[in-house]
Tab-separated table of C-alpha atoms in Angstrom:
chain	number	residue	atom	x	y	z
A	150	UNK	CA	1.505	12.659	-24.306
A	151	UNK	CA	-2.285	12.330	-24.079
A	152	UNK	CA	-1.832	9.079	-22.155
A	153	UNK	CA	0.622	10.759	-19.777
A	154	UNK	CA	-1.893	13.550	-19.150
A	155	UNK	CA	-4.585	10.955	-18.493
A	156	UNK	CA	-2.253	9.191	-16.068
A	157	UNK	CA	-1.543	12.457	-14.261
A	158	UNK	CA	-5.242	13.344	-14.030
A	159	UNK	CA	-6.314	9.919	-12.768
A	160	UNK	CA	-3.373	9.762	-10.368
A	161	UNK	CA	-4.485	13.126	-8.955
A	162	UNK	CA	-8.037	11.860	-8.403
A	163	UNK	CA	-6.972	8.524	-6.957
A	164	UNK	CA	-4.296	10.336	-4.997
A	165	UNK	CA	-6.940	12.620	-3.532
A	166	UNK	CA	-8.814	9.654	-2.119
A	167	UNK	CA	-5.613	7.926	-1.050
A	168	UNK	CA	-3.451	10.774	0.234
A	169	UNK	CA	-6.193	12.994	1.630
A	170	UNK	CA	-7.895	9.900	3.022
A	171	UNK	CA	-4.736	8.654	4.648
A	172	UNK	CA	-4.054	12.146	5.955
A	173	UNK	CA	-7.501	12.209	7.548
A	174	UNK	CA	-6.829	8.709	8.815
A	175	UNK	CA	-3.720	10.099	10.519
A	176	UNK	CA	-6.150	11.742	12.908
A	177	UNK	CA	-6.619	8.272	14.345
A	178	UNK	CA	-2.891	7.891	15.017
A	179	UNK	CA	-2.629	10.780	17.498
A	180	UNK	CA	-6.010	9.750	18.865
A	181	UNK	CA	-4.957	6.161	19.526
A	182	UNK	CA	-1.445	7.057	20.696
A	183	UNK	CA	-2.813	9.567	23.196
A	184	UNK	CA	-5.765	7.498	24.393
A	185	UNK	CA	-4.094	4.071	24.363
A	186	UNK	CA	-0.949	4.128	26.504
A	187	UNK	CA	2.156	2.626	24.894
A	188	UNK	CA	2.846	0.625	28.056
A	189	UNK	CA	-0.527	-1.133	27.764
A	190	UNK	CA	0.441	-2.761	24.457
A	191	UNK	CA	-3.008	-1.967	23.075
A	192	UNK	CA	-1.696	-0.356	19.918
A	193	UNK	CA	0.588	-3.339	19.492
A	194	UNK	CA	-2.518	-5.559	19.356
A	195	UNK	CA	-4.026	-3.320	16.676
A	196	UNK	CA	-0.775	-3.418	14.670
A	197	UNK	CA	-0.503	-7.189	14.989
A	198	UNK	CA	-4.067	-8.033	13.922
A	199	UNK	CA	-4.120	-5.586	11.020
A	200	UNK	CA	-0.967	-7.266	9.717
A	201	UNK	CA	-2.843	-10.580	9.553
A	202	UNK	CA	-5.807	-8.832	7.912
A	203	UNK	CA	-3.570	-7.467	5.144
A	204	UNK	CA	-2.187	-10.937	4.415
A	205	UNK	CA	-5.613	-12.613	4.376
A	206	UNK	CA	-7.017	-9.915	2.085
A	207	UNK	CA	-4.385	-10.753	-0.522
A	208	UNK	CA	-5.272	-14.445	-0.290
A	209	UNK	CA	-9.013	-13.867	-0.630
A	210	UNK	CA	-8.729	-11.500	-3.608
A	211	UNK	CA	-6.515	-14.149	-5.265
A	212	UNK	CA	-4.859	-11.689	-7.633
A	213	UNK	CA	-8.225	-11.011	-9.281
A	214	UNK	CA	-7.779	-7.234	-9.427
A	215	UNK	CA	-4.879	-7.455	-11.892
A	216	UNK	CA	-6.442	-10.498	-13.565
A	217	UNK	CA	-9.673	-8.586	-14.114
A	218	UNK	CA	-7.849	-5.803	-15.983
A	219	UNK	CA	-5.871	-8.281	-18.079
A	220	UNK	CA	-8.898	-10.282	-19.235
A	221	UNK	CA	-11.279	-7.329	-19.510
A	222	UNK	CA	-8.866	-5.793	-22.057
A	223	UNK	CA	-8.295	-9.027	-23.989
A	224	UNK	CA	-9.744	-9.259	-27.468
A	225	UNK	CA	-12.671	-11.655	-27.649
A	226	UNK	CA	-13.446	-11.526	-23.916
A	227	UNK	CA	-16.679	-10.092	-22.558
A	228	UNK	CA	-15.772	-7.616	-19.773
A	229	UNK	CA	-19.132	-8.246	-18.091
A	230	UNK	CA	-18.421	-11.966	-17.852
A	231	UNK	CA	-14.931	-11.242	-16.585
A	232	UNK	CA	-16.430	-9.121	-13.812
A	233	UNK	CA	-19.036	-11.742	-12.876
A	234	UNK	CA	-16.480	-14.548	-12.860
A	235	UNK	CA	-14.053	-12.520	-10.737
A	236	UNK	CA	-16.817	-11.740	-8.244
A	237	UNK	CA	-17.820	-15.409	-8.029
A	238	UNK	CA	-14.250	-16.535	-7.321
A	239	UNK	CA	-13.628	-13.935	-4.621
A	240	UNK	CA	-17.101	-14.399	-3.115
A	241	UNK	CA	-16.704	-18.174	-2.745
A	242	UNK	CA	-13.248	-17.809	-1.191
A	243	UNK	CA	-14.556	-15.222	1.280
A	244	UNK	CA	-17.477	-17.417	2.387
A	245	UNK	CA	-15.169	-20.403	2.883
A	246	UNK	CA	-12.794	-18.255	4.909
A	247	UNK	CA	-15.566	-17.023	7.219
A	248	UNK	CA	-16.776	-20.583	7.749
A	249	UNK	CA	-13.230	-21.663	8.666
A	250	UNK	CA	-12.790	-18.818	11.177
A	251	UNK	CA	-16.160	-19.167	12.901
A	252	UNK	CA	-15.920	-22.966	13.160
A	253	UNK	CA	-12.297	-22.964	14.341
A	254	UNK	CA	-12.218	-19.820	16.440
A	255	UNK	CA	-11.029	-21.537	19.638
A	256	UNK	CA	-7.771	-23.074	18.329
A	257	UNK	CA	-7.105	-20.011	16.159
A	258	UNK	CA	-7.475	-17.641	19.131
A	259	UNK	CA	-5.231	-19.845	21.269
A	260	UNK	CA	-2.513	-19.962	18.597
A	261	UNK	CA	-2.501	-16.179	18.172
A	262	UNK	CA	-2.646	-15.608	21.957
A	263	UNK	CA	-6.084	-13.959	21.854
A	264	UNK	CA	-7.896	-16.571	23.918
A	265	UNK	CA	-9.620	-13.901	26.001
A	266	UNK	CA	-10.464	-11.722	23.025
A	267	UNK	CA	-11.916	-13.974	20.361
A	268	UNK	CA	-14.258	-11.172	19.338
A	269	UNK	CA	-11.287	-9.240	17.902
A	270	UNK	CA	-10.579	-12.070	15.469
A	271	UNK	CA	-14.235	-12.605	14.533
A	272	UNK	CA	-14.823	-8.924	13.779
A	273	UNK	CA	-11.695	-8.594	11.678
A	274	UNK	CA	-12.572	-11.787	9.784
A	275	UNK	CA	-15.852	-10.240	8.636
A	276	UNK	CA	-14.079	-6.977	7.763
A	277	UNK	CA	-11.481	-8.685	5.582
A	278	UNK	CA	-14.127	-10.796	3.813
A	279	UNK	CA	-16.145	-7.675	2.971
A	280	UNK	CA	-12.996	-5.862	1.835
A	281	UNK	CA	-12.159	-8.741	-0.497
A	282	UNK	CA	-15.633	-8.719	-2.019
A	283	UNK	CA	-15.467	-4.926	-2.475
A	284	UNK	CA	-12.105	-5.161	-4.265
A	285	UNK	CA	-13.639	-6.322	-7.556
A	286	UNK	CA	-16.319	-3.596	-7.781
A	287	UNK	CA	-13.624	-1.038	-6.974
A	288	UNK	CA	-11.549	-2.477	-9.848
A	289	UNK	CA	-14.623	-2.257	-12.055
A	290	UNK	CA	-14.904	1.458	-11.262
A	291	UNK	CA	-11.269	1.908	-12.284
A	292	UNK	CA	-11.861	-0.047	-15.496
A	293	UNK	CA	-14.833	2.166	-16.320
A	294	UNK	CA	-12.714	5.236	-15.406
A	295	UNK	CA	-15.227	6.234	-12.725
A	296	UNK	CA	-12.487	7.784	-10.647
A	297	UNK	CA	-14.827	10.231	-8.915
A	298	UNK	CA	-17.090	7.518	-7.501
A	299	UNK	CA	-14.047	5.455	-6.545
A	300	UNK	CA	-12.522	8.378	-4.649
A	301	UNK	CA	-15.844	9.358	-3.070
A	302	UNK	CA	-16.445	5.898	-1.598
A	303	UNK	CA	-12.898	5.674	-0.268
A	304	UNK	CA	-13.206	9.064	1.392
A	305	UNK	CA	-16.695	8.322	2.719
A	306	UNK	CA	-15.370	5.253	4.536
A	307	UNK	CA	-12.534	7.201	6.111
A	308	UNK	CA	-14.658	10.182	7.155
A	309	UNK	CA	-17.286	7.893	8.689
A	310	UNK	CA	-14.609	5.880	10.471
A	311	UNK	CA	-12.941	8.985	11.860
A	312	UNK	CA	-16.243	10.456	12.977
A	313	UNK	CA	-17.250	7.334	14.883
A	314	UNK	CA	-13.800	7.014	16.444
A	315	UNK	CA	-13.931	10.606	17.651
A	316	UNK	CA	-17.387	9.978	19.059
A	317	UNK	CA	-16.404	6.859	20.995
A	318	UNK	CA	-12.860	7.739	22.082
A	319	UNK	CA	-13.170	11.505	22.647
A	320	UNK	CA	-16.816	12.261	23.373
A	321	UNK	CA	-17.717	9.020	25.174
A	322	UNK	CA	-14.228	8.538	26.650
A	323	UNK	CA	-13.716	4.909	25.570
A	324	UNK	CA	-10.192	3.441	25.807
A	325	UNK	CA	-10.741	-0.221	24.888
A	326	UNK	CA	-9.181	-1.412	21.579
A	327	UNK	CA	-12.409	-3.392	21.052
A	328	UNK	CA	-13.945	-0.241	19.569
A	329	UNK	CA	-11.125	0.090	17.001
A	330	UNK	CA	-12.206	-3.204	15.437
A	331	UNK	CA	-15.955	-2.766	15.974
A	332	UNK	CA	-16.086	0.627	14.270
A	333	UNK	CA	-14.079	-0.654	11.318
A	334	UNK	CA	-16.641	-3.428	10.879
A	335	UNK	CA	-19.562	-0.982	10.908
A	336	UNK	CA	-17.967	1.319	8.317
A	337	UNK	CA	-16.910	-1.489	5.982
A	338	UNK	CA	-20.382	-2.977	6.036
A	339	UNK	CA	-21.924	0.412	5.274
A	340	UNK	CA	-19.768	0.993	2.149
A	341	UNK	CA	-20.755	-2.420	0.746
A	342	UNK	CA	-24.300	-1.186	0.112
A	343	UNK	CA	-23.074	1.421	-2.399
A	344	UNK	CA	-22.030	-1.309	-4.833
A	345	UNK	CA	-25.531	-2.757	-5.146
A	346	UNK	CA	-26.307	-0.795	-8.387
A	347	UNK	CA	-23.199	-2.172	-10.139
A	348	UNK	CA	-23.881	-5.687	-8.915
A	349	UNK	CA	-27.521	-5.622	-10.035
A	350	UNK	CA	-26.576	-4.208	-13.432
A	351	UNK	CA	-23.880	-6.817	-14.020
A	352	UNK	CA	-26.208	-9.589	-12.908
A	353	UNK	CA	-28.465	-8.723	-15.859
A	354	UNK	CA	-25.604	-8.258	-18.338
A	355	UNK	CA	-23.255	-11.107	-17.487
A	356	UNK	CA	-22.860	-14.670	-16.282
A	357	UNK	CA	-20.124	-16.723	-14.642
A	358	UNK	CA	-18.023	-18.482	-17.296
A	359	UNK	CA	-16.363	-21.649	-15.992
A	360	UNK	CA	-13.981	-21.937	-18.956
A	361	UNK	CA	-12.973	-18.324	-18.409
A	362	UNK	CA	-12.527	-19.030	-14.693
A	363	UNK	CA	-9.955	-21.741	-15.461
A	364	UNK	CA	-7.951	-19.354	-17.643
A	365	UNK	CA	-8.179	-16.647	-15.004
A	366	UNK	CA	-6.965	-19.041	-12.304
A	367	UNK	CA	-4.016	-19.962	-14.498
A	368	UNK	CA	-3.093	-16.305	-14.820
A	369	UNK	CA	-3.831	-15.282	-11.238
A	370	UNK	CA	-2.229	-17.952	-9.076
A	371	UNK	CA	1.332	-16.689	-9.677
A	372	UNK	CA	0.019	-13.190	-8.889
A	373	UNK	CA	-1.413	-14.639	-5.666
A	374	UNK	CA	1.997	-16.047	-4.728
A	375	UNK	CA	3.526	-12.695	-5.685
A	376	UNK	CA	0.921	-10.884	-3.605
A	377	UNK	CA	1.439	-13.100	-0.573
A	378	UNK	CA	5.187	-12.616	-0.747
A	379	UNK	CA	4.704	-8.894	-1.349
A	380	UNK	CA	2.350	-8.370	1.579
A	381	UNK	CA	4.593	-10.465	3.813
A	382	UNK	CA	7.318	-7.977	2.942
A	383	UNK	CA	5.046	-5.331	4.506
A	384	UNK	CA	3.546	-7.285	7.396
A	385	UNK	CA	5.817	-10.216	8.306
A	386	UNK	CA	7.775	-8.070	10.744
A	387	UNK	CA	4.581	-7.122	12.584
A	388	UNK	CA	3.462	-10.761	12.760
A	389	UNK	CA	6.874	-12.130	13.716
A	390	UNK	CA	7.807	-9.452	16.245
A	391	UNK	CA	5.751	-10.706	19.229
A	392	UNK	CA	6.829	-14.278	18.460
A	393	UNK	CA	10.575	-13.559	18.164
A	394	UNK	CA	11.145	-10.813	20.744
A	395	UNK	CA	12.545	-12.358	23.954
A	396	UNK	CA	10.114	-10.624	26.359
A	397	UNK	CA	6.561	-11.257	25.079
A	398	UNK	CA	4.902	-8.465	27.088
A	399	UNK	CA	7.580	-5.944	26.175
A	400	UNK	CA	7.417	-7.165	22.575
A	401	UNK	CA	3.805	-5.997	22.223
A	402	UNK	CA	4.784	-2.594	23.625
A	403	UNK	CA	7.732	-2.255	21.227
A	404	UNK	CA	5.527	-3.353	18.340
A	405	UNK	CA	3.029	-0.627	19.220
A	406	UNK	CA	5.775	2.020	19.087
A	407	UNK	CA	7.062	0.689	15.763
A	408	UNK	CA	3.564	0.417	14.288
A	409	UNK	CA	2.749	4.011	15.239
A	410	UNK	CA	5.974	5.427	13.779
A	411	UNK	CA	5.564	3.493	10.536
A	412	UNK	CA	2.320	5.413	9.984
A	413	UNK	CA	4.330	8.578	9.339
A	414	UNK	CA	6.381	6.768	6.697
A	415	UNK	CA	3.260	5.589	4.897
A	416	UNK	CA	3.227	8.672	2.654
A	417	UNK	CA	5.234	6.506	0.258
A	418	UNK	CA	2.610	3.775	0.339
A	419	UNK	CA	-0.062	6.385	-0.448
A	420	UNK	CA	1.836	7.670	-3.473
A	421	UNK	CA	2.513	4.166	-4.762
A	422	UNK	CA	-1.113	3.182	-4.294
A	423	UNK	CA	-2.426	6.287	-6.061
A	424	UNK	CA	0.014	5.704	-8.925
A	425	UNK	CA	-0.968	2.036	-9.136
A	426	UNK	CA	-4.700	2.752	-9.314
A	427	UNK	CA	-4.189	5.070	-12.286
A	428	UNK	CA	-1.242	3.304	-13.963
A	429	UNK	CA	-2.376	-0.329	-13.981
A	430	UNK	CA	-5.378	0.079	-16.328
A	431	UNK	CA	-3.327	2.304	-18.685
A	432	UNK	CA	-0.417	-0.151	-18.908
A	433	UNK	CA	-2.595	-2.965	-20.233
A	434	UNK	CA	-4.567	-0.653	-22.520
A	435	UNK	CA	-1.333	0.822	-23.945
A	436	UNK	CA	0.370	-2.569	-24.450
A	437	UNK	CA	-0.525	-2.508	-28.175
A	438	UNK	CA	1.008	0.951	-28.857
A	439	UNK	CA	4.360	1.344	-30.569
A	440	UNK	CA	5.691	3.848	-28.007
A	441	UNK	CA	4.801	1.777	-24.949
A	442	UNK	CA	8.370	1.174	-23.712
A	443	UNK	CA	9.228	4.879	-23.874
A	444	UNK	CA	6.065	5.609	-21.905
A	445	UNK	CA	6.925	3.023	-19.227
A	446	UNK	CA	10.458	4.433	-18.877
A	447	UNK	CA	9.167	8.000	-18.544
A	448	UNK	CA	6.548	6.977	-15.969
A	449	UNK	CA	9.227	5.222	-13.891
A	450	UNK	CA	11.459	8.285	-13.869
A	451	UNK	CA	8.713	10.678	-12.798
A	452	UNK	CA	7.522	8.246	-10.145
A	453	UNK	CA	11.007	8.175	-8.602
A	454	UNK	CA	11.381	11.968	-8.844
A	455	UNK	CA	8.133	12.517	-6.978
A	456	UNK	CA	8.732	9.895	-4.287
A	457	UNK	CA	12.175	11.342	-3.562
A	458	UNK	CA	10.547	14.752	-3.220
A	459	UNK	CA	8.037	13.271	-0.758
A	460	UNK	CA	10.915	11.649	1.154
A	461	UNK	CA	12.634	15.016	1.576
A	462	UNK	CA	9.391	16.674	2.665
A	463	UNK	CA	8.709	14.082	5.386
A	464	UNK	CA	12.293	14.157	6.680
A	465	UNK	CA	12.512	17.935	6.429
A	466	UNK	CA	9.317	18.593	8.373
A	467	UNK	CA	9.747	15.829	10.939
A	468	UNK	CA	9.908	18.421	13.777
A	469	UNK	CA	6.255	19.119	12.958
A	470	UNK	CA	5.130	15.642	11.938
A	471	UNK	CA	6.458	14.037	15.114
A	472	UNK	CA	3.619	15.647	17.064
A	473	UNK	CA	1.200	13.324	15.272
A	474	UNK	CA	2.291	10.724	17.816
A	475	UNK	CA	1.901	10.684	21.557
A	476	UNK	CA	5.116	11.451	23.430
A	477	UNK	CA	5.544	7.826	24.534
A	478	UNK	CA	5.741	6.659	20.919
A	479	UNK	CA	8.302	9.135	19.533
A	480	UNK	CA	11.317	7.073	20.537
A	481	UNK	CA	10.795	5.017	17.376
A	482	UNK	CA	10.900	7.928	14.877
A	483	UNK	CA	14.377	6.947	13.747
A	484	UNK	CA	12.821	4.140	11.683
A	485	UNK	CA	10.839	6.565	9.487
A	486	UNK	CA	13.524	7.388	6.847
A	487	UNK	CA	14.492	3.716	6.606
A	488	UNK	CA	10.910	2.564	6.117
A	489	UNK	CA	10.373	5.264	3.476
A	490	UNK	CA	13.378	3.993	1.518
A	491	UNK	CA	11.853	0.511	1.625
A	492	UNK	CA	8.539	1.907	0.351
A	493	UNK	CA	10.282	3.676	-2.545
A	494	UNK	CA	11.919	0.379	-3.480
A	495	UNK	CA	8.512	-1.301	-3.352
A	496	UNK	CA	7.149	1.353	-5.731
A	497	UNK	CA	10.034	0.838	-8.149
A	498	UNK	CA	9.455	-2.911	-7.975
A	499	UNK	CA	5.782	-2.347	-8.796
A	500	UNK	CA	6.770	-0.345	-11.876
A	501	UNK	CA	9.216	-3.045	-12.925
A	502	UNK	CA	6.608	-5.764	-12.449
A	503	UNK	CA	4.645	-4.989	-15.603
A	504	UNK	CA	7.037	-6.670	-18.007
A	505	UNK	CA	6.090	-10.166	-16.833
A	506	UNK	CA	2.406	-9.275	-16.588
A	507	UNK	CA	2.382	-8.077	-20.185
A	508	UNK	CA	3.963	-11.281	-21.504
A	509	UNK	CA	1.750	-13.442	-19.249
A	510	UNK	CA	4.734	-14.786	-17.277
A	511	UNK	CA	3.549	-13.779	-13.826
A	512	UNK	CA	5.451	-16.698	-12.303
A	513	UNK	CA	8.552	-14.494	-12.441
A	514	UNK	CA	6.922	-12.052	-10.061
A	515	UNK	CA	6.206	-14.874	-7.654
A	516	UNK	CA	9.867	-15.902	-7.608
A	517	UNK	CA	11.117	-12.331	-7.135
A	518	UNK	CA	8.700	-11.626	-4.301
A	519	UNK	CA	9.432	-14.926	-2.607
A	520	UNK	CA	13.161	-14.184	-2.731
A	521	UNK	CA	12.583	-10.735	-1.227
A	522	UNK	CA	10.280	-12.169	1.422
A	523	UNK	CA	12.830	-14.825	2.386
A	524	UNK	CA	15.485	-12.152	2.889
A	525	UNK	CA	13.130	-9.984	4.963
A	526	UNK	CA	12.013	-12.855	7.192
A	527	UNK	CA	15.596	-13.975	7.740
A	528	UNK	CA	16.701	-10.456	8.740
A	529	UNK	CA	13.782	-10.147	11.162
A	530	UNK	CA	14.240	-13.536	12.815
A	531	UNK	CA	18.006	-13.099	13.188
A	532	UNK	CA	18.165	-9.471	14.313
A	533	UNK	CA	14.886	-8.609	16.122
A	534	UNK	CA	16.032	-10.206	19.421
A	535	UNK	CA	19.036	-7.865	19.522
A	536	UNK	CA	18.001	-4.751	17.568
A	537	UNK	CA	14.236	-4.678	18.171
A	538	UNK	CA	12.183	-2.789	15.567
A	539	UNK	CA	15.271	-1.336	13.836
A	540	UNK	CA	15.706	-4.844	12.398
A	541	UNK	CA	12.164	-4.623	11.005
A	542	UNK	CA	12.951	-1.373	9.197
A	543	UNK	CA	16.198	-2.610	7.642
A	544	UNK	CA	14.595	-5.953	6.850
A	545	UNK	CA	12.135	-4.109	4.598
A	546	UNK	CA	14.981	-2.409	2.724
A	547	UNK	CA	16.767	-5.738	2.275
A	548	UNK	CA	13.623	-7.550	1.102
A	549	UNK	CA	12.351	-4.931	-1.352
A	550	UNK	CA	15.879	-4.251	-2.560
A	551	UNK	CA	16.310	-7.924	-3.415
A	552	UNK	CA	12.997	-8.189	-5.318
A	553	UNK	CA	13.611	-4.880	-7.129
A	554	UNK	CA	17.109	-5.850	-8.259
A	555	UNK	CA	16.101	-9.300	-9.483
A	556	UNK	CA	13.115	-7.922	-11.410
A	557	UNK	CA	15.261	-5.323	-13.146
A	558	UNK	CA	18.026	-7.768	-14.133
A	559	UNK	CA	15.693	-10.430	-15.540
A	560	UNK	CA	13.287	-7.865	-17.007
A	561	UNK	CA	16.009	-6.235	-19.086
A	562	UNK	CA	16.640	-9.603	-20.711
A	563	UNK	CA	13.026	-10.634	-21.234
A	564	UNK	CA	11.365	-7.247	-21.936
A	565	UNK	CA	14.036	-4.530	-22.347
A	566	UNK	CA	13.051	-0.984	-21.379
A	567	UNK	CA	15.527	1.873	-21.753
A	568	UNK	CA	15.234	3.528	-18.347
A	569	UNK	CA	17.080	6.810	-17.809
A	570	UNK	CA	19.414	5.330	-15.200
A	571	UNK	CA	21.828	8.270	-15.298
A	572	UNK	CA	19.064	10.760	-14.545
A	573	UNK	CA	17.490	8.535	-11.889
A	574	UNK	CA	20.765	7.960	-10.034
A	575	UNK	CA	21.520	11.682	-10.153
A	576	UNK	CA	18.278	12.408	-8.291
A	577	UNK	CA	18.990	9.606	-5.807
A	578	UNK	CA	22.486	10.912	-5.012
A	579	UNK	CA	21.269	14.503	-4.614
A	580	UNK	CA	18.449	13.326	-2.325
A	581	UNK	CA	20.932	11.348	-0.227
A	582	UNK	CA	23.173	14.413	0.159
A	583	UNK	CA	20.202	16.581	1.123
A	584	UNK	CA	19.058	13.953	3.636
A	585	UNK	CA	22.412	14.014	5.431
A	586	UNK	CA	22.313	17.811	5.411
A	587	UNK	CA	18.868	17.676	7.042
A	588	UNK	CA	20.145	15.166	9.582
A	589	UNK	CA	22.994	17.541	10.428
A	590	UNK	CA	20.463	20.376	10.814
A	591	UNK	CA	18.821	18.517	13.716
A	592	UNK	CA	21.773	19.713	15.830
A	593	UNK	CA	20.491	23.295	15.464
A	594	UNK	CA	18.694	24.138	18.748
A	595	UNK	CA	16.116	26.454	17.145
A	596	UNK	CA	13.402	24.432	15.420
A	597	UNK	CA	12.466	27.290	13.088
A	598	UNK	CA	16.032	27.398	11.771
A	599	UNK	CA	15.923	23.647	11.150
A	600	UNK	CA	12.703	24.054	9.180
A	601	UNK	CA	14.084	27.018	7.210
A	602	UNK	CA	17.236	25.119	6.276
A	603	UNK	CA	15.261	22.043	5.232
A	604	UNK	CA	12.804	24.141	3.205
A	605	UNK	CA	15.694	25.674	1.254
A	606	UNK	CA	16.982	22.182	0.433
A	607	UNK	CA	13.541	21.019	-0.683
A	608	UNK	CA	13.145	24.068	-2.937
A	609	UNK	CA	16.616	23.428	-4.372
A	610	UNK	CA	15.513	19.899	-5.290
A	611	UNK	CA	12.412	21.264	-7.042
A	612	UNK	CA	14.483	23.806	-8.975
A	613	UNK	CA	16.776	20.998	-10.089
A	614	UNK	CA	13.799	18.936	-11.300
A	615	UNK	CA	12.250	21.848	-13.213
A	616	UNK	CA	15.575	22.661	-14.873
A	617	UNK	CA	16.615	19.091	-15.717
A	618	UNK	CA	13.219	17.962	-17.004
A	619	UNK	CA	12.541	21.177	-18.930
A	620	UNK	CA	9.233	21.640	-17.126
A	621	UNK	CA	7.449	24.814	-18.125
A	622	UNK	CA	5.741	26.632	-15.288
A	623	UNK	CA	2.382	27.893	-16.544
A	624	UNK	CA	0.178	30.548	-14.980
A	625	UNK	CA	-2.868	28.333	-15.428
A	626	UNK	CA	-2.739	25.012	-13.569
């Protein structure tokens, strides 16, 4: 129970930086979608390049975040050396990447159709390299349970980024997407300086261990494959869309609409990320306890309960949330529930993934993610030309659903965990019924009546959770 309380506390802190930060970051969505016209395709460019950034970040970090936690908690390993070795690996990969981009910028820009805007690629290359280098110190803060500093730095980046964007796009009246990338570069570089104390301290306490590096590579490369496949599940549609859509100019416009609407669905990604930040260190630390499987099963159930609650809240208050976007972008809002379902599946898959990490068989995760990625890519390539971004949304459900199902089936054979499937499916079915009731409520002409009806359904879900899980409501929270 103490571990569950620790998980809840850390999830709240990490969630503050993630959810509040993302909420503040939502200020950029209405800003961009009002300043950058959908017909210009500018937001499509932002969506496209950030998809590549996400993929490259996974490659440069090389699975070292999870690997760091695994080896830092291993008996006989020096956590300081693990940190130094992880930093060396990621640092070398980042430098090599920057050299590749700057030396080959012309053919790269031509291939990605940014011949006239090479500066976009160069700026984002530096951003992703700095992000990769920062990933290990951020993991170190999680390992040391310095959740407050972790959250503060995350929020500082977002507040600074929002402030500069408001200055340039609102006060100075800029409309060029160049400033989206330039301001991101400035803010990322600024945050890097805050890790100097940790880096100087570890430089005195630790050294790079080549033998350790070989063992870490052996553990991390399947995680890298898993990460690449996993991030492709999130970004492949945004990279493929302009290449597969019949009309290239219209494809960038459609991608901008899809990319803007997906932002509303990202509440699920925030919850999963906050849960991951708190849960990952605890899983490895708790792997020696006798009650570990019961703990993992309980954590899974409460994760699903909360994400379904978030799903109902987003769907139920869509008449309000839709105003986050400019009017030109709202045609794509029908993808939001579908994308949220895909994100819930991704979160479940993340929870299921620990069985192969705990037995050091990360290759299984690579196979599951590759299978899911193959399904997603196939759905996108086949159906985007006819169904546009709706194919992207359903492709995510198909891809994550495949990886989730495979991980559960194999995991129950290799590392059995007694999940409360009856309870979980009960919540899923109730949520599905409430969703269709909310969809029916959209036919009510008065918006306030829609919101009232949806609020009643959301409260009914909460009452069901409190009753079924025997949660005691205390006066002191």
